[in-house]
Amino acid sequence: MGESLNPQELGGLVFEHTDVGICITDAGGLFVQVNPAYCRLYGYEAHELIGHPFTIVVPPEQHEALQKLHDDFIAGQAELDTE
């Protein structure tokens, strides 16, 4: 049998190779990590997103509402159940 992966290694492989766009933000809403599928979805390279507000990928008129959703989620006051 082949070598088994630990959960962290497996998670990293899933993050990098899934066709689902995944991003990780910090508490302030800045991108910390994005996977290749997320970059393809929004037409950016990872280095163009990391360190920038997650709202960079949505129309300006949605920035405030999405930032509030993010802040409420971080504060434990909301659950994100949409794409």
Tab-separated table of N, CA and C in Angstrom:
chain	number	residue	atom	x	y	z
A	1	MET	N	0.818	-1.190	0.000
A	1	MET	CA	0.000	0.000	0.000
A	1	MET	C	0.858	1.248	0.000
A	2	GLY	N	0.346	2.306	-0.582
A	2	GLY	CA	1.078	3.556	-0.671
A	2	GLY	C	1.127	4.289	0.653
A	3	GLU	N	1.902	5.341	0.649
A	3	GLU	CA	2.026	6.200	1.817
A	3	GLU	C	0.703	6.902	2.098
A	4	SER	N	0.326	6.981	3.356
A	4	SER	CA	-0.904	7.698	3.679
A	4	SER	C	-0.565	9.145	4.012
A	5	LEU	N	-1.496	10.019	3.714
A	5	LEU	CA	-1.326	11.434	3.983
A	5	LEU	C	-1.953	11.787	5.313
A	6	ASN	N	-1.354	12.726	6.010
A	6	ASN	CA	-1.992	13.198	7.230
A	6	ASN	C	-3.100	14.169	6.824
A	7	PRO	N	-4.032	14.458	7.712
A	7	PRO	CA	-5.161	15.336	7.363
A	7	PRO	C	-4.745	16.698	6.828
A	8	GLN	N	-3.674	17.272	7.344
A	8	GLN	CA	-3.221	18.583	6.876
A	8	GLN	C	-2.740	18.501	5.427
A	9	GLU	N	-1.984	17.457	5.099
A	9	GLU	CA	-1.516	17.279	3.723
A	9	GLU	C	-2.689	17.038	2.777
A	10	LEU	N	-3.635	16.220	3.220
A	10	LEU	CA	-4.812	15.932	2.405
A	10	LEU	C	-5.622	17.206	2.172
A	11	GLY	N	-5.801	17.994	3.224
A	11	GLY	CA	-6.517	19.262	3.091
A	11	GLY	C	-5.835	20.194	2.109
A	12	GLY	N	-4.523	20.231	2.148
A	12	GLY	CA	-3.770	21.069	1.218
A	12	GLY	C	-3.953	20.626	-0.224
A	13	LEU	N	-3.970	19.321	-0.433
A	13	LEU	CA	-4.190	18.804	-1.789
A	13	LEU	C	-5.587	19.130	-2.284
A	14	VAL	N	-6.569	18.969	-1.428
A	14	VAL	CA	-7.947	19.302	-1.805
A	14	VAL	C	-8.041	20.789	-2.127
A	15	PHE	N	-7.474	21.631	-1.282
A	15	PHE	CA	-7.497	23.082	-1.492
A	15	PHE	C	-6.904	23.438	-2.847
A	16	GLU	N	-5.783	22.852	-3.193
A	16	GLU	CA	-5.080	23.188	-4.428
A	16	GLU	C	-5.712	22.593	-5.682
A	17	HIS	N	-6.357	21.443	-5.573
A	17	HIS	CA	-6.772	20.722	-6.776
A	17	HIS	C	-8.276	20.626	-6.992
A	18	THR	N	-9.084	21.102	-6.075
A	18	THR	CA	-10.523	21.044	-6.279
A	18	THR	C	-10.955	22.056	-7.332
A	19	ASP	N	-12.071	21.785	-7.974
A	19	ASP	CA	-12.630	22.722	-8.944
A	19	ASP	C	-13.518	23.762	-8.274
A	20	VAL	N	-13.601	23.718	-6.963
A	20	VAL	CA	-14.403	24.666	-6.190
A	20	VAL	C	-13.506	25.818	-5.756
A	21	GLY	N	-13.941	27.038	-6.022
A	21	GLY	CA	-13.170	28.204	-5.618
A	21	GLY	C	-13.225	28.399	-4.118
A	22	ILE	N	-12.068	28.470	-3.482
A	22	ILE	CA	-11.979	28.629	-2.031
A	22	ILE	C	-11.053	29.802	-1.727
A	23	CYS	N	-11.521	30.668	-0.807
A	23	CYS	CA	-10.656	31.743	-0.333
A	23	CYS	C	-10.670	31.736	1.191
A	24	ILE	N	-9.592	32.200	1.750
A	24	ILE	CA	-9.475	32.362	3.198
A	24	ILE	C	-9.156	33.822	3.447
A	25	THR	N	-9.923	34.435	4.343
A	25	THR	CA	-9.693	35.834	4.695
A	25	THR	C	-9.330	35.930	6.166
A	26	ASP	N	-8.736	37.054	6.523
A	26	ASP	CA	-8.484	37.304	7.939
A	26	ASP	C	-9.712	37.991	8.545
A	27	ALA	N	-9.640	38.317	9.812
A	27	ALA	CA	-10.785	38.911	10.507
A	27	ALA	C	-11.200	40.244	9.900
A	28	GLY	N	-10.271	40.937	9.256
A	28	GLY	CA	-10.588	42.224	8.650
A	28	GLY	C	-11.111	42.127	7.224
A	29	GLY	N	-11.160	40.918	6.686
A	29	GLY	CA	-11.673	40.725	5.335
A	29	GLY	C	-10.628	40.774	4.249
A	30	LEU	N	-9.351	40.689	4.626
A	30	LEU	CA	-8.287	40.662	3.625
A	30	LEU	C	-7.982	39.217	3.228
A	31	PHE	N	-7.764	38.997	1.944
A	31	PHE	CA	-7.403	37.661	1.482
A	31	PHE	C	-6.095	37.217	2.128
A	32	VAL	N	-6.097	35.993	2.630
A	32	VAL	CA	-4.904	35.366	3.183
A	32	VAL	C	-4.427	34.270	2.228
A	33	GLN	N	-5.384	33.557	1.653
A	33	GLN	CA	-5.052	32.466	0.749
A	33	GLN	C	-6.214	32.268	-0.223
A	34	VAL	N	-5.896	31.943	-1.459
A	34	VAL	CA	-6.894	31.615	-2.473
A	34	VAL	C	-6.388	30.413	-3.255
A	35	ASN	N	-7.310	29.573	-3.681
A	35	ASN	CA	-6.868	28.419	-4.453
A	35	ASN	C	-6.949	28.723	-5.947
A	36	PRO	N	-6.342	27.887	-6.783
A	36	PRO	CA	-6.340	28.135	-8.229
A	36	PRO	C	-7.748	28.261	-8.824
A	37	ALA	N	-8.701	27.474	-8.350
A	37	ALA	CA	-10.062	27.554	-8.881
A	37	ALA	C	-10.685	28.919	-8.583
A	38	TYR	N	-10.419	29.475	-7.416
A	38	TYR	CA	-10.937	30.800	-7.070
A	38	TYR	C	-10.346	31.842	-8.019
A	39	CYS	N	-9.071	31.734	-8.293
A	39	CYS	CA	-8.415	32.668	-9.207
A	39	CYS	C	-9.012	32.565	-10.604
A	40	ARG	N	-9.227	31.360	-11.089
A	40	ARG	CA	-9.836	31.183	-12.415
A	40	ARG	C	-11.241	31.770	-12.447
A	41	LEU	N	-11.995	31.539	-11.393
A	41	LEU	CA	-13.376	32.009	-11.314
A	41	LEU	C	-13.465	33.524	-11.447
A	42	TYR	N	-12.560	34.230	-10.794
A	42	TYR	CA	-12.616	35.691	-10.783
A	42	TYR	C	-11.621	36.370	-11.715
A	43	GLY	N	-10.756	35.591	-12.367
A	43	GLY	CA	-9.836	36.159	-13.343
A	43	GLY	C	-8.661	36.914	-12.752
A	44	TYR	N	-8.209	36.491	-11.585
A	44	TYR	CA	-7.064	37.115	-10.927
A	44	TYR	C	-5.981	36.072	-10.702
A	45	GLU	N	-4.770	36.536	-10.487
A	45	GLU	CA	-3.678	35.703	-9.997
A	45	GLU	C	-3.683	35.818	-8.472
A	46	ALA	N	-3.208	34.811	-7.782
A	46	ALA	CA	-3.212	34.820	-6.315
A	46	ALA	C	-2.520	36.063	-5.759
A	47	HIS	N	-1.376	36.448	-6.326
A	47	HIS	CA	-0.634	37.599	-5.800
A	47	HIS	C	-1.416	38.907	-5.956
A	48	GLU	N	-2.388	38.944	-6.852
A	48	GLU	CA	-3.214	40.139	-7.023
A	48	GLU	C	-4.293	40.243	-5.946
A	49	LEU	N	-4.581	39.141	-5.282
A	49	LEU	CA	-5.644	39.106	-4.273
A	49	LEU	C	-5.106	39.135	-2.842
A	50	ILE	N	-4.047	38.375	-2.570
A	50	ILE	CA	-3.520	38.251	-1.211
A	50	ILE	C	-3.200	39.640	-0.650
A	51	GLY	N	-3.754	39.898	0.543
A	51	GLY	CA	-3.524	41.171	1.211
A	51	GLY	C	-4.534	42.259	0.849
A	52	HIS	N	-5.414	41.959	-0.100
A	52	HIS	CA	-6.439	42.917	-0.516
A	52	HIS	C	-7.799	42.509	0.051
A	53	PRO	N	-8.727	43.459	0.170
A	53	PRO	CA	-10.070	43.128	0.672
A	53	PRO	C	-10.773	42.127	-0.245
A	54	PHE	N	-11.488	41.193	0.353
A	54	PHE	CA	-12.190	40.185	-0.434
A	54	PHE	C	-13.225	40.808	-1.357
A	55	THR	N	-13.638	42.020	-1.067
A	55	THR	CA	-14.655	42.685	-1.885
A	55	THR	C	-14.111	43.131	-3.243
A	56	ILE	N	-12.815	42.991	-3.472
A	56	ILE	CA	-12.228	43.374	-4.751
A	56	ILE	C	-12.860	42.612	-5.917
A	57	VAL	N	-13.416	41.445	-5.664
A	57	VAL	CA	-13.932	40.601	-6.743
A	57	VAL	C	-15.419	40.809	-7.017
A	58	VAL	N	-16.055	41.709	-6.294
A	58	VAL	CA	-17.488	41.946	-6.492
A	58	VAL	C	-17.732	43.403	-6.888
A	59	PRO	N	-18.885	43.680	-7.496
A	59	PRO	CA	-19.187	45.063	-7.876
A	59	PRO	C	-19.182	45.996	-6.665
A	60	PRO	N	-18.741	47.238	-6.860
A	60	PRO	CA	-18.640	48.202	-5.752
A	60	PRO	C	-19.934	48.374	-4.948
A	61	GLU	N	-21.071	48.304	-5.611
A	61	GLU	CA	-22.335	48.485	-4.889
A	61	GLU	C	-22.626	47.354	-3.908
A	62	GLN	N	-21.887	46.266	-3.973
A	62	GLN	CA	-22.072	45.146	-3.049
A	62	GLN	C	-21.054	45.144	-1.911
A	63	HIS	N	-20.034	45.980	-1.971
A	63	HIS	CA	-18.953	45.972	-0.982
A	63	HIS	C	-19.458	46.114	0.443
A	64	GLU	N	-20.265	47.123	0.708
A	64	GLU	CA	-20.706	47.401	2.076
A	64	GLU	C	-21.520	46.244	2.656
A	65	ALA	N	-22.473	45.733	1.884
A	65	ALA	CA	-23.320	44.642	2.377
A	65	ALA	C	-22.502	43.383	2.630
A	66	LEU	N	-21.579	43.070	1.732
A	66	LEU	CA	-20.759	41.872	1.905
A	66	LEU	C	-19.774	42.023	3.051
A	67	GLN	N	-19.227	43.222	3.229
A	67	GLN	CA	-18.324	43.447	4.354
A	67	GLN	C	-19.082	43.273	5.668
A	68	LYS	N	-20.340	43.752	5.726
A	68	LYS	CA	-21.154	43.585	6.937
A	68	LYS	C	-21.420	42.102	7.204
A	69	LEU	N	-21.757	41.344	6.160
A	69	LEU	CA	-21.956	39.896	6.329
A	69	LEU	C	-20.698	39.238	6.875
A	70	HIS	N	-19.562	39.604	6.333
A	70	HIS	CA	-18.282	39.055	6.789
A	70	HIS	C	-18.047	39.409	8.254
A	71	ASP	N	-18.232	40.680	8.591
A	71	ASP	CA	-17.995	41.129	9.966
A	71	ASP	C	-18.940	40.436	10.945
A	72	ASP	N	-20.205	40.283	10.557
A	72	ASP	CA	-21.178	39.579	11.413
A	72	ASP	C	-20.786	38.122	11.581
A	73	PHE	N	-20.325	37.503	10.515
A	73	PHE	CA	-19.880	36.111	10.585
A	73	PHE	C	-18.699	35.972	11.539
A	74	ILE	N	-17.722	36.843	11.405
A	74	ILE	CA	-16.532	36.803	12.264
A	74	ILE	C	-16.938	37.003	13.728
A	75	ALA	N	-17.916	37.855	13.960
A	75	ALA	CA	-18.381	38.129	15.323
A	75	ALA	C	-19.313	37.036	15.849
A	76	GLY	N	-19.594	36.015	15.026
A	76	GLY	CA	-20.456	34.920	15.452
A	76	GLY	C	-21.938	35.264	15.411
A	77	GLN	N	-22.283	36.312	14.696
A	77	GLN	CA	-23.672	36.759	14.647
A	77	GLN	C	-24.403	36.325	13.381
A	78	ALA	N	-23.736	35.664	12.477
A	78	ALA	CA	-24.369	35.255	11.234
A	78	ALA	C	-23.700	33.985	10.732
A	79	GLU	N	-24.469	33.239	9.974
A	79	GLU	CA	-23.927	32.046	9.336
A	79	GLU	C	-24.020	32.240	7.832
A	80	LEU	N	-22.928	32.017	7.136
A	80	LEU	CA	-22.914	32.167	5.692
A	80	LEU	C	-23.335	30.840	5.058
A	81	ASP	N	-24.454	30.861	4.363
A	81	ASP	CA	-24.934	29.615	3.763
A	81	ASP	C	-25.224	29.781	2.272
A	82	THR	N	-24.587	30.761	1.662
A	82	THR	CA	-24.776	30.985	0.233
A	82	THR	C	-23.419	31.039	-0.443
A	83	GLU	N	-23.445	31.007	-1.768
A	83	GLU	CA	-22.196	31.106	-2.525
A	83	GLU	C	-21.745	32.541	-2.587
